[in-house]
Coordinates of N, CA and C in Angstrom, one line a residue:
Chain A
M1406 N 103.2 105.8 54.2 CA 103.9 106.6 55.2 C 104.1 105.9 56.7
A1407 N 103.1 105.1 57.1 CA 103.1 104.4 58.2 C 104.5 103.3 58.2
I1408 N 104.4 102.7 56.9 CA 105.7 101.6 56.7 C 106.9 102.2 57.3
V1409 N 107.2 103.5 56.6 CA 108.4 104.2 56.9 C 108.7 104.4 58.5
V1410 N 107.5 105.0 59.3 CA 107.8 105.3 60.5 C 108.1 104.0 61.3
Y1411 N 107.2 103.0 60.9 CA 107.4 101.8 61.7 C 108.7 101.2 61.4
S1412 N 109.3 101.3 60.1 CA 110.5 100.8 59.9 C 111.5 101.4 60.9
I1413 N 111.4 102.8 60.9 CA 112.6 103.6 61.7 C 112.4 103.1 63.1
A1414 N 111.1 103.0 63.7 CA 111.0 102.6 64.9 C 111.5 101.2 65.2
G1415 N 111.1 100.3 64.3 CA 111.8 98.9 64.5 C 113.3 99.0 64.5
L1416 N 114.0 99.9 63.8 CA 115.5 100.0 63.8 C 115.9 100.3 65.2
F1417 N 115.2 101.5 65.8 CA 115.5 101.9 67.0 C 115.5 100.8 68.1
L1418 N 114.2 100.1 67.9 CA 114.0 99.1 69.0 C 115.0 97.9 68.9
G1419 N 115.4 97.6 67.5 CA 116.4 96.6 67.5 C 117.8 96.9 68.0
L1420 N 118.1 98.1 67.8 CA 119.3 98.6 68.3 C 119.4 98.8 69.6
G1421 N 118.2 99.1 70.1 CA 118.1 99.2 71.7 C 118.3 97.8 72.4
A1422 N 117.7 96.8 71.5 CA 117.8 95.6 72.0 C 119.1 95.0 72.2
V1423 N 120.0 95.3 70.9 CA 121.4 94.8 70.8 C 122.1 95.5 72.0
V1424 N 121.9 96.9 72.2 CA 122.6 97.4 73.3 C 122.3 96.9 74.6
A1425 N 121.1 96.4 75.0 CA 120.7 95.8 76.0 C 121.4 94.5 76.4
I1426 N 121.4 93.7 75.3 CA 122.0 92.4 75.4 C 123.5 92.6 75.7
T1427 N 124.1 93.6 75.1 CA 125.6 93.8 75.0 C 126.0 94.0 76.3
G1428 N 125.0 95.0 77.2 CA 125.1 95.3 78.6 C 125.0 94.1 79.4
G1429 N 124.1 93.4 79.1 CA 124.0 92.1 79.9 C 125.0 91.2 79.8
V1430 N 125.6 90.9 78.6 CA 126.7 90.1 78.5 C 127.9 90.7 79.2
G1431 N 128.1 92.0 79.2 CA 129.2 92.5 79.8 C 129.1 92.5 81.2
A1432 N 127.8 92.6 81.7 CA 127.7 92.4 83.2 C 127.9 91.2 83.7
I1433 N 127.9 90.2 82.9 CA 128.4 88.5 83.3 C 129.8 88.5 83.1
R1434 N 130.4 89.0 82.0 CA 131.9 88.6 81.4 C 132.8 89.5 82.0
M1435 N 132.6 90.7 82.4 CA 133.6 91.7 83.0 C 134.3 91.1 84.2
P1436 N 135.5 91.4 84.5 CA 136.3 90.7 85.4 C 136.1 91.2 87.0
D1437 N 135.6 92.4 87.1 CA 135.4 92.8 88.6 C 134.1 93.6 88.7
F1438 N 134.1 94.2 89.9 CA 132.7 94.9 90.4 C 132.6 96.1 89.4
Y1439 N 133.8 96.9 89.5 CA 133.5 98.2 88.9 C 133.2 98.1 87.3
T1440 N 134.0 97.3 86.8 CA 133.8 97.2 85.1 C 132.4 96.7 84.9
R1441 N 131.9 95.7 85.8 CA 130.5 95.2 85.7 C 129.4 96.4 85.9
C1442 N 129.6 97.2 86.8 CA 128.8 98.4 87.0 C 128.9 99.3 85.8
H1443 N 130.0 99.5 85.1 CA 130.1 100.2 84.0 C 129.2 99.6 82.9
C1444 N 129.2 98.5 82.6 CA 128.4 97.7 81.5 C 126.8 97.9 82.0
A1445 N 126.5 97.6 83.3 CA 125.1 97.6 83.6 C 124.6 99.1 83.5
G1446 N 125.3 100.0 84.1 CA 124.9 101.4 84.1 C 124.8 102.0 82.8
K1447 N 125.9 101.9 82.0 CA 125.8 102.5 80.6 C 125.0 101.9 79.7
G1448 N 125.1 100.6 79.4 CA 124.1 99.7 78.6 C 122.8 99.9 78.8
D1449 N 122.4 99.8 79.9 CA 120.8 100.0 80.1 C 120.4 101.4 79.8
T1450 N 121.1 102.3 80.2 CA 120.7 103.7 80.0 C 120.6 104.0 78.6
L1451 N 121.7 103.5 77.7 CA 121.4 103.8 76.4 C 120.4 103.0 75.8
A1452 N 120.3 101.8 76.3 CA 119.4 100.7 75.5 C 117.9 101.4 75.8
Q1453 N 117.5 101.9 77.2 CA 116.2 102.5 77.2 C 116.0 103.6 76.5
L1454 N 117.0 104.5 76.2 CA 116.8 105.6 75.5 C 116.4 105.3 73.9
L1455 N 117.1 104.3 73.4 CA 116.8 103.9 72.0 C 115.4 103.4 72.0
I1456 N 115.0 102.5 73.0 CA 113.8 101.7 73.0 C 112.7 102.7 73.1
M1457 N 112.9 103.6 73.9 CA 111.9 104.7 74.2 C 111.8 105.4 73.0
V1458 N 112.7 106.1 72.1 CA 112.5 106.6 70.9 C 111.8 105.9 70.0
G1459 N 112.0 104.6 69.9 CA 111.3 103.5 69.1 C 109.8 103.6 69.3
L1460 N 109.6 103.3 70.7 CA 108.2 103.3 71.1 C 107.4 104.6 71.0
I1461 N 108.2 105.9 71.1 CA 107.6 107.2 71.0 C 107.2 107.4 69.4
L1462 N 108.0 106.8 68.5 CA 107.6 106.8 67.1 C 106.4 106.0 66.8
V1463 N 106.5 104.7 67.5 CA 105.1 103.9 67.3 C 104.0 104.6 67.8
A1464 N 104.1 105.4 69.2 CA 102.8 105.9 69.6 C 102.5 107.2 68.8
L1465 N 103.5 107.9 68.0 CA 103.1 109.1 67.4 C 102.1 108.5 66.2
E1466 N 102.6 107.4 65.6 CA 102.0 106.9 64.4 C 100.6 106.4 64.6
A1467 N 100.6 105.6 65.9 CA 99.4 104.8 66.0 C 98.3 105.8 66.6
Y1468 N 98.6 106.7 67.6 CA 97.7 107.6 68.0 C 98.1 109.0 67.6
P1469 N 97.7 109.3 66.5 CA 98.1 110.7 66.0 C 97.4 111.8 66.8
L1470 N 96.1 111.6 67.3 CA 95.3 112.4 68.1 C 95.6 112.6 69.6
S1471 N 96.3 111.7 70.2 CA 96.7 111.8 71.6 C 98.2 111.7 71.8
N1472 N 98.6 112.7 72.5 CA 100.1 112.6 72.8 C 100.3 112.0 74.2
L1473 N 99.3 111.7 75.0 CA 99.5 111.3 76.2 C 100.6 110.3 76.4
A1474 N 100.5 109.3 75.6 CA 101.4 108.1 75.8 C 102.9 108.6 75.4
V1475 N 103.2 109.6 74.5 CA 104.3 110.1 74.1 C 104.9 110.8 75.2
F1476 N 104.1 111.8 76.0 CA 104.7 112.5 77.1 C 105.1 111.5 78.1
K1477 N 104.3 110.5 78.4 CA 104.6 109.6 79.5 C 105.8 108.8 79.4
L1478 N 105.9 108.4 78.0 CA 107.4 107.6 77.6 C 108.3 108.6 77.8
F1479 N 108.3 109.9 77.2 CA 109.4 110.8 77.4 C 109.8 111.1 78.8
F1480 N 108.7 111.2 79.8 CA 109.3 111.6 81.1 C 109.8 110.4 81.7
I1481 N 109.4 109.0 81.3 CA 110.0 107.8 82.0 C 111.4 107.7 81.5
S1482 N 111.5 108.1 80.3 CA 112.8 108.1 79.6 C 113.8 109.0 80.3
I1483 N 113.4 110.3 80.6 CA 114.1 111.3 81.3 C 114.6 110.7 82.8
F1484 N 113.4 110.2 83.3 CA 113.6 109.7 84.7 C 114.8 108.8 84.8
I1485 N 114.6 107.7 83.8 CA 115.9 106.5 84.0 C 117.0 107.2 83.6
L1486 N 117.0 108.0 82.6 CA 118.3 108.7 82.2 C 119.1 109.3 83.3
V1487 N 118.3 109.9 84.3 CA 118.8 110.7 85.4 C 119.2 109.7 86.6
T1488 N 118.3 108.6 86.7 CA 118.4 107.8 87.9 C 119.3 106.7 87.8
S1489 N 119.4 106.2 86.6 CA 120.2 104.9 86.5 C 121.7 105.0 86.8
P1490 N 122.4 106.1 85.9 CA 123.7 106.4 86.3 C 124.0 106.9 87.8
T1491 N 122.9 107.7 88.4 CA 123.3 107.8 89.8 C 123.2 106.7 90.6
A1492 N 122.2 105.7 90.4 CA 122.3 104.4 91.2 C 123.6 103.8 91.0
T1493 N 124.0 103.6 89.8 CA 125.4 103.0 89.5 C 126.6 103.7 90.1
H1494 N 126.5 105.0 90.1 CA 127.5 105.8 90.9 C 127.4 105.5 92.2
A1495 N 126.2 105.6 93.1 CA 126.3 105.4 94.4 C 126.7 103.9 94.7
V1496 N 126.5 102.9 94.1 CA 126.8 101.6 94.4 C 128.4 101.6 94.2
A1497 N 129.0 102.0 93.0 CA 130.4 101.8 92.9 C 131.2 102.8 94.1
R1498 N 130.5 104.0 94.3 CA 131.1 104.7 95.3 C 131.0 104.0 96.6
G1499 N 129.8 103.3 96.9 CA 130.0 102.5 98.2 C 131.0 101.4 98.4
A1500 N 131.3 100.9 97.2 CA 132.1 99.7 97.0 C 133.7 100.3 97.3
R1501 N 133.8 101.5 96.7 CA 135.2 102.2 96.8 C 135.4 102.5 98.3
H1502 N 134.2 103.1 98.7 CA 134.4 103.6 100.2 C 134.6 102.5 101.1
D1503 N 134.1 101.3 100.9 CA 134.3 100.1 101.5 C 135.8 99.5 101.3
G1504 N 136.6 100.1 100.4 CA 137.9 99.5 100.2 C 138.1 98.3 99.2
L1505 N 137.1 98.4 98.2 CA 137.2 97.3 97.1 C 138.3 98.0 96.1
V1506 N 139.4 97.2 95.9 CA 140.5 97.5 94.9 C 140.2 97.2 93.5
P1507 N 140.2 98.2 92.7 CA 139.9 97.9 91.2 C 140.7 96.9 90.5
W1508 N 140.2 96.1 89.6 CA 141.0 95.1 89.0 C 142.0 95.7 88.0
K1509 N 143.1 94.9 88.0 CA 144.2 95.4 86.9 C 144.4 94.2 86.0
A1510 N 144.9 94.5 84.9 CA 145.2 93.5 84.0 C 146.1 92.4 84.4
G1511 N 145.8 91.1 84.4 CA 146.8 90.1 85.0 C 146.2 89.3 86.2
D1512 N 145.2 90.3 86.9 CA 144.8 89.9 88.1 C 143.6 88.7 87.7
P1513 N 143.3 87.8 88.6 CA 142.4 86.9 88.4 C 140.8 87.6 88.4
R1514 N 139.9 86.8 87.6 CA 138.5 87.3 87.7 C 138.0 87.2 89.0
R1515 N 137.2 88.0 89.5 CA 136.5 87.9 90.7 C 135.1 88.4 90.8
Chain B
M1135 N 128.6 111.1 104.2 CA 128.1 111.3 103.0 C 128.0 112.8 102.8
N1136 N 128.9 113.7 103.4 CA 129.0 115.0 103.1 C 129.3 115.6 101.9
D1137 N 130.0 114.8 101.1 CA 130.6 115.2 99.9 C 129.9 114.3 98.7
A1138 N 128.8 113.8 98.9 CA 128.1 112.9 97.9 C 127.3 114.0 96.9
V1139 N 128.1 114.9 96.1 CA 127.5 115.9 95.3 C 126.4 115.5 94.3
V1140 N 126.9 114.2 93.6 CA 126.0 113.7 92.5 C 124.7 113.2 93.2
L1141 N 124.7 112.5 94.3 CA 123.6 111.9 95.0 C 122.8 113.2 95.3
R1142 N 123.3 114.1 96.0 CA 122.6 115.4 96.6 C 121.8 115.9 95.4
T1143 N 122.5 116.1 94.4 CA 121.9 117.0 93.1 C 120.8 116.2 92.6
T1144 N 121.1 115.0 92.5 CA 120.0 114.1 91.7 C 118.7 114.0 92.6
A1145 N 119.0 113.9 94.0 CA 117.8 113.7 94.8 C 117.1 115.1 94.8
K1146 N 117.8 116.2 94.7 CA 117.2 117.4 94.8 C 116.4 117.7 93.4
L1147 N 116.8 117.2 92.5 CA 116.3 117.3 91.2 C 115.1 116.5 91.0
L1148 N 114.8 115.4 91.7 CA 113.9 114.4 91.5 C 112.8 114.5 92.6
M1149 N 113.2 115.1 93.8 CA 112.3 115.1 94.9 C 110.8 115.8 94.4
P1150 N 110.8 117.1 93.8 CA 109.7 117.6 93.4 C 108.8 116.7 92.3
F1151 N 109.4 116.0 91.5 CA 108.7 115.2 90.5 C 108.1 114.1 91.3
M1152 N 108.8 113.5 92.3 CA 108.2 112.3 93.0 C 107.0 112.8 93.8
M1153 N 107.2 113.9 94.4 CA 105.9 114.5 95.2 C 104.8 114.6 94.3
V1154 N 104.9 115.3 93.2 CA 103.7 115.6 92.3 C 103.3 114.3 91.8
F1155 N 104.1 113.1 91.5 CA 103.7 111.9 91.0 C 102.9 111.3 92.0
G1156 N 103.4 111.3 93.4 CA 102.6 110.7 94.4 C 101.2 111.4 94.5
L1157 N 101.2 112.6 94.4 CA 99.8 113.3 94.5 C 99.0 113.0 93.3
Y1158 N 99.4 113.0 92.2 CA 98.9 112.4 91.1 C 98.2 110.9 91.3
V1159 N 99.1 110.2 91.8 CA 98.6 108.7 92.0 C 97.5 108.6 93.1
I1160 N 97.5 109.7 94.1 CA 96.5 109.7 95.1 C 95.2 110.0 94.6
F1161 N 95.3 111.2 93.7 CA 94.0 111.8 93.3 C 93.6 111.3 92.1
H1162 N 94.3 110.5 91.4 CA 93.9 109.8 90.2 C 93.2 108.4 90.5
G1163 N 93.1 108.1 91.9 CA 92.6 106.8 92.3 C 91.2 106.6 91.8
E1164 N 90.3 107.4 91.6 CA 88.9 107.0 91.3 C 88.8 107.0 89.8
A1165 N 89.8 107.3 89.1 CA 89.6 107.2 87.6 C 90.5 106.3 86.8
G1166 N 91.4 105.8 87.7 CA 92.5 104.9 87.0 C 93.3 104.1 88.0
P1167 N 94.4 103.5 87.7 CA 95.3 102.8 88.6 C 95.7 103.7 89.6
G1168 N 95.9 103.3 90.8 CA 96.4 104.0 91.8 C 95.6 104.2 93.1
G1169 N 95.8 105.2 93.9 CA 95.1 105.2 95.3 C 95.8 105.8 96.1
G1170 N 95.2 105.9 97.5 CA 95.9 106.6 98.5 C 97.0 105.8 98.9
F1171 N 97.0 104.5 99.0 CA 97.9 103.6 99.6 C 99.3 103.8 98.8
Q1172 N 99.1 103.6 97.5 CA 100.4 103.6 96.6 C 101.0 104.9 96.4
G1173 N 99.9 106.0 96.4 CA 100.5 107.4 96.3 C 101.1 107.9 97.6
G1174 N 100.5 107.3 98.7 CA 101.2 107.8 100.0 C 102.6 107.2 100.0
V1175 N 102.7 106.0 99.7 CA 104.1 105.4 99.6 C 105.1 106.2 98.9
I1176 N 104.6 106.7 97.7 CA 105.4 107.3 96.7 C 105.9 108.9 97.4
L1177 N 104.9 109.3 97.9 CA 105.0 110.6 98.4 C 106.1 110.5 99.8
A1178 N 105.9 109.4 100.6 CA 107.0 109.2 101.5 C 108.2 108.9 101.1
A1179 N 108.3 108.2 99.9 CA 109.7 107.9 99.4 C 110.4 109.2 98.9
A1180 N 109.8 110.2 98.5 CA 110.6 111.3 98.2 C 111.3 111.8 99.5
F1181 N 110.5 111.9 100.6 CA 111.0 112.3 101.9 C 112.2 111.4 102.2
I1182 N 112.0 109.9 102.2 CA 112.9 109.1 102.7 C 114.1 109.3 101.7
L1183 N 114.2 109.5 100.4 CA 115.2 109.7 99.7 C 116.1 110.8 100.1
Y1184 N 115.5 111.9 100.4 CA 115.9 113.2 101.0 C 116.7 112.9 102.5
A1185 N 116.0 111.9 103.3 CA 116.7 111.6 104.5 C 117.9 110.8 104.2
L1186 N 117.8 109.9 103.2 CA 119.0 109.0 103.0 C 120.2 109.7 102.5
V1187 N 120.0 110.9 101.7 CA 121.0 111.6 101.1 C 121.5 112.5 102.0
N1188 N 120.7 113.3 102.9 CA 121.1 114.3 103.7 C 121.3 114.2 105.0
G1189 N 120.7 112.9 105.4 CA 121.0 112.5 106.9 C 119.6 112.8 107.5
I1190 N 119.5 111.9 108.5 CA 118.2 111.8 109.2 C 117.9 113.2 110.0
D1191 N 118.9 113.8 110.4 CA 118.8 115.1 111.1 C 118.1 116.1 110.3
K1192 N 118.5 116.3 109.0 CA 117.9 117.2 108.2 C 116.5 117.0 107.8
L1193 N 116.0 115.7 107.8 CA 114.6 115.4 107.6 C 113.7 116.1 108.7
E1194 N 114.4 116.0 110.0 CA 113.5 116.6 111.1 C 113.4 118.0 110.9
T1195 N 114.2 118.7 110.1 CA 113.9 120.3 110.0 C 112.9 120.4 108.9
I1196 N 112.5 119.7 107.9 CA 111.6 119.8 107.0 C 110.1 118.9 107.3
V1197 N 110.5 117.9 107.9 CA 109.0 117.3 108.4 C 109.2 116.8 109.8
P1198 N 108.9 117.5 110.7 CA 109.2 117.2 112.1 C 108.3 116.0 112.5
E1199 N 109.0 115.4 113.5 CA 108.2 114.0 114.0 C 106.8 114.3 114.5
R1200 N 106.7 115.5 115.2 CA 105.2 115.9 115.5 C 104.3 116.1 114.2
L1201 N 104.8 116.7 113.2 CA 103.8 116.9 112.0 C 103.5 115.5 111.5
T1202 N 104.2 114.4 111.5 CA 103.8 113.1 111.0 C 102.9 112.5 111.8
D1203 N 103.2 112.5 113.2 CA 102.3 112.0 114.2 C 100.9 112.6 114.0
V1204 N 100.7 114.0 113.8 CA 99.4 114.6 113.7 C 98.9 114.3 112.4
L1205 N 99.7 114.2 111.3 CA 99.0 114.0 109.9 C 98.4 112.6 109.9
A1206 N 99.2 111.7 110.7 CA 98.7 110.2 110.6 C 97.2 110.1 111.3
A1207 N 97.1 110.8 112.3 CA 95.9 111.1 113.0 C 94.8 111.6 112.0
V1208 N 95.2 112.9 111.5 CA 94.2 113.7 110.6 C 93.7 112.8 109.6
G1209 N 94.6 112.0 108.9 CA 94.3 111.2 107.8 C 93.1 110.3 108.1
V1210 N 93.2 109.5 109.2 CA 92.2 108.7 109.8 C 91.0 109.4 110.1
L1211 N 91.1 110.6 110.6 CA 90.0 111.4 111.0 C 89.2 111.7 109.6
I1212 N 89.9 112.1 108.5 CA 89.0 112.4 107.3 C 88.6 111.3 106.9
F1213 N 89.1 110.1 106.7 CA 88.6 108.9 106.2 C 87.1 108.4 107.0
A1214 N 87.5 108.5 108.4 CA 86.2 108.2 109.3 C 85.2 109.3 109.2
G1215 N 85.7 110.5 109.2 CA 84.7 111.8 109.4 C 83.7 111.5 108.1
T1216 N 84.4 111.3 106.9 CA 83.6 111.2 105.6 C 82.5 110.1 105.7
G1217 N 82.9 109.1 106.3 CA 82.0 107.9 106.6 C 80.7 108.4 107.6
V1218 N 81.3 109.1 108.6 CA 80.2 109.4 109.7 C 79.4 110.5 109.0
Y1219 N 79.9 111.3 108.3 CA 79.1 112.5 107.7 C 78.0 112.0 106.6
T1220 N 78.3 110.8 106.1 CA 77.6 110.3 105.0 C 76.3 109.5 105.9
M1221 N 76.7 108.9 106.9 CA 75.5 108.3 107.9 C 75.0 109.4 108.4
L1222 N 75.3 110.7 109.0 CA 74.4 111.6 109.3 C 73.6 112.3 108.3
A1223 N 74.1 112.2 107.0 CA 73.3 112.7 105.9 C 72.1 111.8 105.4
G1224 N 72.3 110.7 106.1 CA 71.0 109.8 105.8 C 71.4 108.4 105.1
G1225 N 72.7 108.2 104.9 CA 72.9 107.0 104.2 C 73.6 105.9 105.0
A1226 N 74.4 104.8 104.4 CA 75.3 103.9 105.2 C 76.5 104.7 105.3
F1227 N 77.5 103.9 106.1 CA 78.8 104.4 106.2 C 79.7 104.3 105.0
L1228 N 80.2 105.6 104.5 CA 80.9 105.6 103.3 C 79.9 105.6 102.3
D1229 N 78.7 105.9 102.3 CA 77.9 106.0 101.1 C 77.9 107.3 100.7
Y1230 N 79.0 107.4 99.5 CA 79.5 108.6 98.9 C 78.3 109.2 98.4
A1231 N 77.2 108.6 97.9 CA 76.1 109.3 97.1 C 75.5 110.4 97.8
Q1232 N 75.6 110.3 99.3 CA 74.9 111.2 100.2 C 75.7 112.6 100.0
I1233 N 76.9 112.7 99.6 CA 77.7 113.9 99.6 C 76.9 114.9 98.9
T1234 N 76.6 114.6 97.7 CA 75.8 115.3 96.8 C 74.6 114.8 96.3
P1235 N 73.3 114.7 96.9 CA 72.3 113.7 96.7 C 71.6 114.1 95.4
S1236 N 71.8 115.3 94.8 CA 71.2 115.7 93.6 C 72.0 114.8 92.4
N1237 N 73.1 114.6 92.6 CA 74.1 114.0 91.5 C 74.9 112.9 92.1
P1238 N 74.6 111.7 92.4 CA 75.2 110.7 93.0 C 76.7 110.3 92.5
E1239 N 76.6 110.3 91.1 CA 78.0 110.1 90.5 C 79.2 111.0 90.7
A1240 N 78.8 112.4 91.0 CA 79.7 113.4 91.3 C 80.0 113.2 92.8
G1241 N 79.0 112.8 93.6 CA 79.3 112.7 95.0 C 80.3 111.5 95.2
Q1242 N 79.9 110.4 94.5 CA 81.0 109.1 94.6 C 82.3 109.5 94.2
A1243 N 82.5 110.5 93.1 CA 83.9 110.9 92.7 C 84.5 111.8 94.1
W1244 N 83.8 112.6 94.4 CA 84.2 113.4 95.6 C 84.5 112.7 96.8
G1245 N 83.6 111.7 97.1 CA 83.8 110.8 98.2 C 85.1 109.9 98.1
M1246 N 85.5 109.5 96.9 CA 86.5 108.7 96.8 C 87.8 109.6 96.8
T1247 N 87.7 110.8 96.3 CA 89.0 111.8 96.4 C 89.2 112.1 97.8
I1248 N 88.2 112.3 98.5 CA 88.4 112.8 99.9 C 89.0 111.8 100.7
V1249 N 88.3 110.6 100.5 CA 88.8 109.5 101.4 C 90.4 109.0 101.0
E1250 N 90.5 109.0 99.7 CA 91.9 108.6 99.3 C 92.9 109.7 99.8
S1251 N 92.7 111.0 99.7 CA 93.5 111.9 100.3 C 93.8 111.8 101.8
G1252 N 92.6 111.1 102.6 CA 93.0 110.8 103.9 C 94.0 109.7 104.0
V1253 N 93.6 108.5 103.4 CA 94.5 107.5 103.2 C 95.9 107.7 103.0
G1254 N 96.1 108.7 101.9 CA 97.5 109.1 101.5 C 98.2 109.7 102.6
M1255 N 97.5 110.7 103.1 CA 98.3 111.4 104.2 C 98.6 110.2 105.5
T1256 N 97.7 109.6 105.8 CA 98.2 108.6 107.0 C 99.3 107.7 106.4
V1257 N 99.1 107.1 105.3 CA 100.2 106.1 104.6 C 101.6 106.9 104.6
A1258 N 101.6 108.1 104.1 CA 102.8 108.7 104.1 C 103.4 109.0 105.3
S1259 N 102.7 109.5 106.4 CA 103.1 109.7 107.6 C 103.7 108.5 108.4
V1260 N 102.8 107.3 108.3 CA 103.2 106.2 108.8 C 104.6 105.6 108.2
M1261 N 104.6 105.7 107.0 CA 106.1 105.2 106.4 C 107.2 106.1 106.8
L1262 N 106.9 107.4 106.9 CA 108.0 108.3 107.5 C 108.4 108.0 109.0
T1263 N 107.3 107.7 109.7 CA 107.4 107.3 111.1 C 108.3 105.9 111.3
L1264 N 107.8 105.0 110.5 CA 108.6 103.5 110.4 C 110.0 103.9 110.0
F1265 N 110.3 104.7 108.9 CA 111.7 104.9 108.5 C 112.4 105.6 109.6
R1266 N 111.8 106.6 110.3 CA 112.5 107.3 111.4 C 112.8 106.5 112.3
E1267 N 111.8 105.5 112.8 CA 112.3 104.6 114.0 C 113.3 103.5 113.6
F1268 N 113.3 103.1 112.4 CA 114.4 102.2 112.0 C 115.7 102.9 111.9
A1269 N 115.8 104.1 111.3 CA 117.0 104.9 110.9 C 117.6 105.4 112.2
T1270 N 116.9 106.0 113.2 CA 117.6 106.5 114.4 C 118.0 105.4 115.5
E1271 N 119.1 105.9 115.9 CA 119.7 105.0 117.1 C 118.4 105.0 118.1
P1272 N 118.4 103.7 118.8 CA 117.3 103.6 120.0 C 117.9 104.3 121.2
A1273 N 116.9 105.2 121.9 CA 117.5 106.0 122.9 C 117.3 105.0 124.2
E1274 N 118.7 104.5 124.5 CA 118.7 103.5 125.6 C 118.4 104.3 126.9

């Protein structure tokens, strides 16, 4: 039974790692500030969600008698889920307020 | 920043959790990682977030400048008072075992909790005072 749970947890962790790397590549490759914000904000939020689900499964299997780690991971996940998009929103909003014009197809990278 | 609905809603949502976590870190100091300093900073960060989103004038309505001045002094008073009390009870300065002489371990736990709450109070107040001094325009 443990092997099944660990396999599913590993699947979630691997998927989370792939999404995190995708977000990181996007944050470097995208052409301007707003598109980079998009990658960094969304990629990290989804990646942490997948990784936390994987870790919660591991914690449930490894410590069946104590749910403390599960609750902590759950609340950390909820916290990042709320704060990460808000931080990205605030940064992008600040850039827009400052007059940074969004990139359009054909413009040079900046 | 009057129309920052997302920021204001998130700050309102997170503030109580930040305060509870700050108090948890303060009072968990004797049994795990944490303590008055770190907890006080987290507690102050909740109010600083409020001030960043709603403006420094709104902070004045929930935490007046006078309150932080008084609490910064009261925290030090609690810290030093505990030390002086243990001296009067017959031990050294901050000799927590004197608080409950019949059970030294319980006395040490109590002593640390009381002292840490004083430290947390002072640190949170001083953090808020520093933030306020930096954020407000100097009165020329």
